[in-house]
Structure formats: C-alpha cells, structure tokens
CSV table of C-alpha atoms and ligand atoms in Angstrom, one decimal:
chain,number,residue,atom,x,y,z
M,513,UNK,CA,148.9,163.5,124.7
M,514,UNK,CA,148.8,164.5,120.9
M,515,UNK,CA,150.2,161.3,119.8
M,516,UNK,CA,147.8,159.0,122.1
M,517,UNK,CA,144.8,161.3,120.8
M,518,UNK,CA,145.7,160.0,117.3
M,519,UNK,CA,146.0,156.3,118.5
M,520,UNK,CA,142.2,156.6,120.5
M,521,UNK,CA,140.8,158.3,116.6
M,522,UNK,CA,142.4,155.0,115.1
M,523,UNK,CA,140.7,152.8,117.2
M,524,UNK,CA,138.0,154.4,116.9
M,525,UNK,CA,138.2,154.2,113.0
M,526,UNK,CA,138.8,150.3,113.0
M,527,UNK,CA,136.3,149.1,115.9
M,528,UNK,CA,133.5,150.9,114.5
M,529,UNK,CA,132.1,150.0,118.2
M,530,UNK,CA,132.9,152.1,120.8
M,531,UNK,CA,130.6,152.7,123.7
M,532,UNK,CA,130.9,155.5,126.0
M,533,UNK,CA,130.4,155.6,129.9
M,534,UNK,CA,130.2,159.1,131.3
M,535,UNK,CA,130.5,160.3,135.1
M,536,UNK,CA,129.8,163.5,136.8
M,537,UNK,CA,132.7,165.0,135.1
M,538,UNK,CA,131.4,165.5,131.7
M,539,UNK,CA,129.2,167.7,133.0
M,540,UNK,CA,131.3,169.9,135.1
M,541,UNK,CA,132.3,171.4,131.8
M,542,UNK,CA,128.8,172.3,131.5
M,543,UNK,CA,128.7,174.1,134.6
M,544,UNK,CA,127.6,171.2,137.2
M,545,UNK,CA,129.1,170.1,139.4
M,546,UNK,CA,130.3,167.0,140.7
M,547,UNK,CA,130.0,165.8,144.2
M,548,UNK,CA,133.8,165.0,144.6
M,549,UNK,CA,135.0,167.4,143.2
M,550,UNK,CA,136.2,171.2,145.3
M,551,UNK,CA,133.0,172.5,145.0
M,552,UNK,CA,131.0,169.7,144.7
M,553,UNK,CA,128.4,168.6,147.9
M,554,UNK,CA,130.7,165.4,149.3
M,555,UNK,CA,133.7,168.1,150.5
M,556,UNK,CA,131.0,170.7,151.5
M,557,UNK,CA,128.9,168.5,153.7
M,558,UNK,CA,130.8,165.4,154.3
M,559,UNK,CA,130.4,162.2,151.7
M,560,UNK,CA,128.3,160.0,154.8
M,561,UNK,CA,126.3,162.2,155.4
M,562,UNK,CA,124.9,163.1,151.6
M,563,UNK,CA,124.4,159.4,151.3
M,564,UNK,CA,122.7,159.1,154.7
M,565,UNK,CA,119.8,161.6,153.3
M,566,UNK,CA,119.4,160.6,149.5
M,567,UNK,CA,119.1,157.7,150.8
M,568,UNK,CA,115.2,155.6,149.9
M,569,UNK,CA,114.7,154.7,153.6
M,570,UNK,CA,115.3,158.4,154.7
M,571,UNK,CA,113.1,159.4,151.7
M,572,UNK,CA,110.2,157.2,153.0
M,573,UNK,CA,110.6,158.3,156.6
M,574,UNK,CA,111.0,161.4,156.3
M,575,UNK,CA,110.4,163.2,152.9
M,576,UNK,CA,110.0,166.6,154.7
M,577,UNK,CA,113.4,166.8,155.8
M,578,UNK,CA,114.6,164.8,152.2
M,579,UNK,CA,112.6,167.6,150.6
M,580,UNK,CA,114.1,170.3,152.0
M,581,UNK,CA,117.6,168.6,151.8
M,582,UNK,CA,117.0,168.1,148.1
M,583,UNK,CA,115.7,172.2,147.3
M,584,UNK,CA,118.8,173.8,148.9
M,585,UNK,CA,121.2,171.8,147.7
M,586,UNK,CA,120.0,169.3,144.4
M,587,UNK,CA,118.8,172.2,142.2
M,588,UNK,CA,121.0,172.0,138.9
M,589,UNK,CA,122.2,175.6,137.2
M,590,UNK,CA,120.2,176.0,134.1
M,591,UNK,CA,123.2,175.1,131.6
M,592,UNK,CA,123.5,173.9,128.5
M,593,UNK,CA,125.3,171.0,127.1
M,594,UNK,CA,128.7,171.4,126.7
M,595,UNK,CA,130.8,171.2,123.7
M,596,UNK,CA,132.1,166.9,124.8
M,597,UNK,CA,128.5,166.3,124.5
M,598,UNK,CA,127.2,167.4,121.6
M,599,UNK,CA,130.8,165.4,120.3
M,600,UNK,CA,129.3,162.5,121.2
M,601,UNK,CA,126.1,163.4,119.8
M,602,UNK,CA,127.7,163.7,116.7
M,603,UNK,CA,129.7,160.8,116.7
M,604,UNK,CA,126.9,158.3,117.7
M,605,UNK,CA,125.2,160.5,114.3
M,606,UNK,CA,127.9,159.1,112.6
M,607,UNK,CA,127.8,156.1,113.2
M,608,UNK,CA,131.6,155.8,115.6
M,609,UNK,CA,129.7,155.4,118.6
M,610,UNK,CA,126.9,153.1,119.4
M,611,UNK,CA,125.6,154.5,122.7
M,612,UNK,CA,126.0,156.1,125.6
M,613,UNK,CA,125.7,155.0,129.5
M,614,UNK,CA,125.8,157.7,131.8
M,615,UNK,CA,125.7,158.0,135.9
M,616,UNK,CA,124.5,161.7,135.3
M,617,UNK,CA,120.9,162.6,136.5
M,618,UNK,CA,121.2,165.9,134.2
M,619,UNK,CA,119.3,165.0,131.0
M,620,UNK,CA,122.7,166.6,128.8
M,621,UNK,CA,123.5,163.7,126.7
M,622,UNK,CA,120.1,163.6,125.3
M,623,UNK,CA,119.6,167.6,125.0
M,624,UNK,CA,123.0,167.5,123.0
M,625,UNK,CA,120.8,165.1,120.9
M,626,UNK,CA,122.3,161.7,122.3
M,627,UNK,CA,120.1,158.9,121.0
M,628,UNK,CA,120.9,155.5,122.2
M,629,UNK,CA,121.6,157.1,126.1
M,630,UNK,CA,121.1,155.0,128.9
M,631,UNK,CA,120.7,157.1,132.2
M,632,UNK,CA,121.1,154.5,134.6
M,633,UNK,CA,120.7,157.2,137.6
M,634,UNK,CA,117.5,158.6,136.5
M,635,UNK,CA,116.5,161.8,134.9
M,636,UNK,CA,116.8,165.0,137.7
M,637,UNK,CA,114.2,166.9,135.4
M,638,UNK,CA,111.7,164.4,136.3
M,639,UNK,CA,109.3,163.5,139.2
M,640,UNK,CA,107.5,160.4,139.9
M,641,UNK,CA,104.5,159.0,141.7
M,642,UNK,CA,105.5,156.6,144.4
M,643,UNK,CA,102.0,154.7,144.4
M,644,UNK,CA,103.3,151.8,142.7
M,645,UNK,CA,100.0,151.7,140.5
M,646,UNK,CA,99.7,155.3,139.5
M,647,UNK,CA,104.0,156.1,138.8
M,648,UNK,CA,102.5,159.3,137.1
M,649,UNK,CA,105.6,161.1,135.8
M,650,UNK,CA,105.7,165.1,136.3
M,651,UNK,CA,108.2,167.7,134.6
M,652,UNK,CA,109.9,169.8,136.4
M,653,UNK,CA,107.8,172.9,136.2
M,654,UNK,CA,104.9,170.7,138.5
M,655,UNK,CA,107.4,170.6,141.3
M,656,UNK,CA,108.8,174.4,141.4
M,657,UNK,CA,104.8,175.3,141.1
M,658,UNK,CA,104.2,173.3,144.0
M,659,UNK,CA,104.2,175.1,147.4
M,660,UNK,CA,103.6,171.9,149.6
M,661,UNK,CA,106.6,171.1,151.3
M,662,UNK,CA,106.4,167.6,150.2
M,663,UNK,CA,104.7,167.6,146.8
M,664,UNK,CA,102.0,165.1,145.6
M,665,UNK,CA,101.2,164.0,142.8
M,666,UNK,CA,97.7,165.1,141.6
M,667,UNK,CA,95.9,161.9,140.2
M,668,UNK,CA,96.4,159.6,143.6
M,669,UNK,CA,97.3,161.9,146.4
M,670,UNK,CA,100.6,160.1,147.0
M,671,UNK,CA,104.0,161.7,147.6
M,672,UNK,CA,106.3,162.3,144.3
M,673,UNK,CA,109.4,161.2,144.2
M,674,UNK,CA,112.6,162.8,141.9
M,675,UNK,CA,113.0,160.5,139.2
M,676,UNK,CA,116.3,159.7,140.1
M,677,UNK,CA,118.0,156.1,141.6
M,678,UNK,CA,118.8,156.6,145.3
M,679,UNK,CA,120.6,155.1,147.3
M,680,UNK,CA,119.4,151.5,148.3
M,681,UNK,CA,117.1,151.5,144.9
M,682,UNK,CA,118.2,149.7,141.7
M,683,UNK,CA,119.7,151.0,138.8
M,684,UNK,CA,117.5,151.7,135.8
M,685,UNK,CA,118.1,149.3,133.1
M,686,UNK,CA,120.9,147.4,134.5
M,687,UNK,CA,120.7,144.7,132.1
M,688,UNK,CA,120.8,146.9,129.5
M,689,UNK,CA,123.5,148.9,130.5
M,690,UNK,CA,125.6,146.0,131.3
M,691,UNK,CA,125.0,144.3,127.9
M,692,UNK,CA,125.6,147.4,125.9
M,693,UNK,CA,129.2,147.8,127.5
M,694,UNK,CA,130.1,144.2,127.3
M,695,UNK,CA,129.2,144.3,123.9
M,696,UNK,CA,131.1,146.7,123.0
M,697,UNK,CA,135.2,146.5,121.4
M,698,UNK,CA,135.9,149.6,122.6
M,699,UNK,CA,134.9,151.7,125.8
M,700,UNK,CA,135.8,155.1,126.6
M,701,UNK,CA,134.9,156.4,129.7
M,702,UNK,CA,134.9,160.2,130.2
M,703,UNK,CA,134.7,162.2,133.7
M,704,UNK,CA,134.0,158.9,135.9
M,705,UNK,CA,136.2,157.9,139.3
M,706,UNK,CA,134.9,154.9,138.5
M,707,UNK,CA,133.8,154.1,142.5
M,708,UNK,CA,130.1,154.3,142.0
M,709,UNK,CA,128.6,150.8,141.5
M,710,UNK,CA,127.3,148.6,139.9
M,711,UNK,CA,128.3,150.9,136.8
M,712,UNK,CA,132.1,150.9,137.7
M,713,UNK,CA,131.5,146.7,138.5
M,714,UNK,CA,130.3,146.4,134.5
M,715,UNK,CA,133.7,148.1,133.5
M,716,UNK,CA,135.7,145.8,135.6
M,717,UNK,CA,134.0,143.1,133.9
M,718,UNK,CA,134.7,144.9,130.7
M,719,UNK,CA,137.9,144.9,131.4
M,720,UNK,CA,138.6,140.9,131.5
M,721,UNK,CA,137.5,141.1,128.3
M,722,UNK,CA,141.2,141.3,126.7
M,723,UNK,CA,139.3,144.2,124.7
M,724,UNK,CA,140.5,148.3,124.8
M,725,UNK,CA,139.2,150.7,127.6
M,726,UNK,CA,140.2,154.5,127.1
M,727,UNK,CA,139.7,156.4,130.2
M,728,UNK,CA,139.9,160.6,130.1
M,729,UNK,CA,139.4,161.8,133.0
M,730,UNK,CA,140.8,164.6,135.9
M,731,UNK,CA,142.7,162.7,137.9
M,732,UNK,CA,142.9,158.9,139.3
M,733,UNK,CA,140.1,156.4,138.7
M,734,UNK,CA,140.0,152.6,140.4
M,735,UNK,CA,140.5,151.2,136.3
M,736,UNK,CA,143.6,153.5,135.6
M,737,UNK,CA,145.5,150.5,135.7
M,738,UNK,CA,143.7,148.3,133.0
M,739,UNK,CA,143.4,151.3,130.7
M,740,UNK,CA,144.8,151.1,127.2
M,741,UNK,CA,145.3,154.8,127.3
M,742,UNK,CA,144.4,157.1,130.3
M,743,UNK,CA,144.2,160.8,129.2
M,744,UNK,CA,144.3,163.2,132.6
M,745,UNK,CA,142.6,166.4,131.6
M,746,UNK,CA,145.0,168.5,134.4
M,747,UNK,CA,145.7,170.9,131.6
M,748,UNK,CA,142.9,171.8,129.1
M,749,UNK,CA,139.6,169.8,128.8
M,750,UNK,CA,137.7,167.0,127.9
M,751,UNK,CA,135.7,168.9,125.1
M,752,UNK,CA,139.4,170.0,123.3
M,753,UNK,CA,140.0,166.7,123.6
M,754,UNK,CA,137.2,165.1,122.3
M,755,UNK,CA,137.1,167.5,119.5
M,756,UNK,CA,140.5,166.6,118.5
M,757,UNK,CA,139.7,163.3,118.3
M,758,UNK,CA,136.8,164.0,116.0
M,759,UNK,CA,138.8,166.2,113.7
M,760,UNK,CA,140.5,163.0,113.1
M,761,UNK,CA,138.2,161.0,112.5
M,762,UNK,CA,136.9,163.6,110.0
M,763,UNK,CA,140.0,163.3,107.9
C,2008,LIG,P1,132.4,160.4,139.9
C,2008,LIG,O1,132.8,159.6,141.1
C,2008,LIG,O2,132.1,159.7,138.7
C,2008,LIG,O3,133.5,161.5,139.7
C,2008,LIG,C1,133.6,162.5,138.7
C,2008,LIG,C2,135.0,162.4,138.2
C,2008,LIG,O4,135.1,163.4,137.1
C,2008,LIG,C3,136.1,162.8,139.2
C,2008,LIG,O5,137.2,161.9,139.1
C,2008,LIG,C4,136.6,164.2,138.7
C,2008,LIG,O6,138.0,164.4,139.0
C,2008,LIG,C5,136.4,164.1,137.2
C,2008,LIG,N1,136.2,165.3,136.5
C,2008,LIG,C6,135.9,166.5,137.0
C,2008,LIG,N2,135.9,167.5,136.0
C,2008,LIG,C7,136.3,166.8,134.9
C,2008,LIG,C8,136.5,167.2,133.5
C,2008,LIG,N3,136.3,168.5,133.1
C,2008,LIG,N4,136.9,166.3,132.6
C,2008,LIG,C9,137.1,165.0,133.0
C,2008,LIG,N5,136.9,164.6,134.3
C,2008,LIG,C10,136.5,165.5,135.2
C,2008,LIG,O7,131.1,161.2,140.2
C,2008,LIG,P2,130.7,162.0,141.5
C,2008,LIG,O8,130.9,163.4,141.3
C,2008,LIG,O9,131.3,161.4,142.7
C,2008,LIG,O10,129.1,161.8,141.5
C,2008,LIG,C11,128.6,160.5,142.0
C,2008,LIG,C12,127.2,160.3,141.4
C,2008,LIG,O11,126.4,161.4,141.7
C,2008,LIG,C13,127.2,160.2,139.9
C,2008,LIG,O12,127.5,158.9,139.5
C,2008,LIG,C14,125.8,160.8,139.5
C,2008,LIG,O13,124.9,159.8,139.6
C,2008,LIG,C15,125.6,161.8,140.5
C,2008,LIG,N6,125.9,163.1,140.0
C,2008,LIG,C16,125.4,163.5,138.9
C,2008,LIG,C17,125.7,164.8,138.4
C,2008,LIG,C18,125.1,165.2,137.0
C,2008,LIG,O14,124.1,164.6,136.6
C,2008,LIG,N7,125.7,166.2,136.3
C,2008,LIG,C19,126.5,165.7,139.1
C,2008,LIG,C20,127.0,165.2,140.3
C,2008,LIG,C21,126.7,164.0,140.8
C-alpha cells in the first residue's frame, strides 16, 4: 500500500493533470451513507424498488407518495465535509488537480471549497420549479418550512422538484463532465462501484485511452481490472490515504 501511495504522489507530480471522479463513498466518511453499502437504502428496502420511486415518471404521477418517500428516507445528516474532501480542495488549490466530477447529490466537494466541481446528480440542498418557464430554485430551508405535503413553488403555483437527476432524467452537464475526464492524463476515482451510468460509461472510455486510472475504493468496482493501481480501503480510510499522498506531494 505504502509503496503504491508513493507511485500515485509521483504521477501526480509529473501529469500535473489529474481529474477526480468521486462516488457515494467519499462521503460515507463524512457520515452519509451510500445506498449499497450495510446501511445504505438499496439493502434496507430492496435496490428495484428505490429506483421504481425516485424515478421522474413516479415523481410526475404521483409526487404525494414520492414526497413522502423522499422525507423518511432522503434527508441527509447535517455533516460536514470530511478530511478526503477538503484534500482535494487543497490540491485543485494547488494546482495537482484540475477538477472534480462527482455522482454525490450532497454539496461536500464544494463546502470543502472544491472549485471546478461538476455535480452531475444535482445538488440535494436544492429545490426546483418544474414549470419549465419559471425553474425558480429554492434552498433548503423553503422546503422543511413548507407544510404542504407536496410543496409548490411560490411564483407559479407549480410543484417543486429536488434539484437532483432522477432516474429517467439526464445528467447535468454531460458534455462537460465527459470532456473534463477525457481530457484528463490521469483519473483517480475515489468511493465509486463504478455501475452507475453514463458516469461509469465516460471512465470506460477513459480507459481506452492507454492513459493511468487510479481507483481507491472499498471493495470491487466494474474498472478494477484496467486500473493502474487499485487501492481497497478494507483497513483504514480514504482520508489517511489521501493525506498521505498529499504529504508527498508536499515534499
Ligand atoms: P456507488 O455505486 O458509487 O458505490 C459507492 C462505493 O463506495 C461502494 O463500492 C462502496 O463500497 C464504496 N465505499 C464505501 N465507503 C467507502 C470509503 N470510506 N472509502 C472508499 N470507498 C467507499 O454509489 P451508491 O452508494 O450505489 O449510490 C448510487 C448513486 O446514488 C450515487 O451515484 C449518487 O448519485 C447517489 N448517492 C449519493 C450520496 C451522496 O450524495 N452522499 C449518497 C448515496 C447515494
């Protein structure tokens, strides 16, 4: 482990390009949780039937039921970012990382002070108007004052929406996020399985490349295979590691 930390920090140190893809499991160190994880909402309710209700159809048919869905089970613990955040914060500050794509819905990266941060999920913290000419956005605050049980925004009258990507919706910026990883030398992804698409698809295309992919994650992903170095985080965790690797770089 020690010796492929040094060999990721020299890499890093000659790309001077890295780009870094993070999953549900950079947060988990953060206090979130993921959803395939033990305690995460795919083992506790069953993975189809998650998918069946943050679904956009569901949402439009029924948003009582999505609503109500969504307050028992969607509402994030207060946390703060954890220390392989602000990591990358720092190292994007200094100039070793160029941006970040992230599937998380959890606002982190950016609170850690993340710049460049592509959240191609959406933003959790947010609310949006689905009346295609209004799209008024609403903080969080609107929608726990709200006592409707499906909330609306104020201007238009129509229903808000979390200002997240669900199912059978489009990613946000998808040519961005795409062009930013294939642009990249090097691509480090931290906490991902890697089976959520079309994020995981822009890797694999990353990886014909012939260019380096670092994976550190808990357990298997679908790209272990193509990885220049896979880090399992079975013992210790991702912000150790990531703070080794920036002592490194430091030196
Ligand atoms: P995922 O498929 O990307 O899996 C997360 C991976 O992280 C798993 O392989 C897990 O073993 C690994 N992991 C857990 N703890 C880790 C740690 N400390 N260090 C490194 N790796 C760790 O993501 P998912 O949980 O299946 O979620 C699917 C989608 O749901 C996400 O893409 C995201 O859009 C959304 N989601 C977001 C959040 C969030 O914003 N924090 C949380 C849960 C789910």
């Amino acid at each position: 482990m020690a010796d492929m930390i040094e060999q990721i920090a020299n890499l890093m140190r000659l790309t001077q390009n890295a780009v870094v893809v993070t999953g549900a499991g950079i947060s988990t160190e953060a206090g979130i949780p993921d959803f395939r994880g033990d305690k995460g909402i795919y083992r506790q309710l069953g993975e189809d039937r998650v998918m069946r209700i943050i679904n956009i159809d569901f949402f439009k048919a029924h948003p009582d039921q999505f609503y109500s869905f969504y307050r028992q089970y969607f509402k994030f613990p207060e946390v703060e970012p954890s220390p392989a955040h602000k990591i990358l914060a720092r190292l994007e500050e200094q100039g070793m990382i160029k941006g970040v794509v992230t599937q998380n819905i959890d606002n982190l990266h950016q609170q850690a002070g993340s710049r460049n941060v592509i959240a191609v999920h959406g933003n959790a913290e947010e609310f949006i108007c689905m009346n295609s000419h209004c799209q008024k956005i609403y903080d969080h605050e609107y929608f726990a004052d709200n006592t409707e049980t499906v909330p609306h925004c104020s201007a238009c009258g129509a229903v808000i929406k979390p200002n997240v990507v669900l199912f059978g919706e489009n990613i946000n910026n998808y040519i961005g996020a795409r062009q930013l990883i294939l642009d990249a030398r090097l691509l480090i992804v931290i906490g991902s399985s890697l089976t959520v698409y079309p994020l995981a698809g822009f890797v694999n295309e990353f990886c014909t490349l012939a260019k380096d992919l670092v994976i550190i994650n808990k357990g298997p992903t679908q790209l272990d295979y193509a990885a220049r170095y896979k880090l399992d985080v079975s013992v210790g965790s991702t912000g150790e590691i990531l703070e080794e690797i920036y002592r490194k770089l430091q030196r």
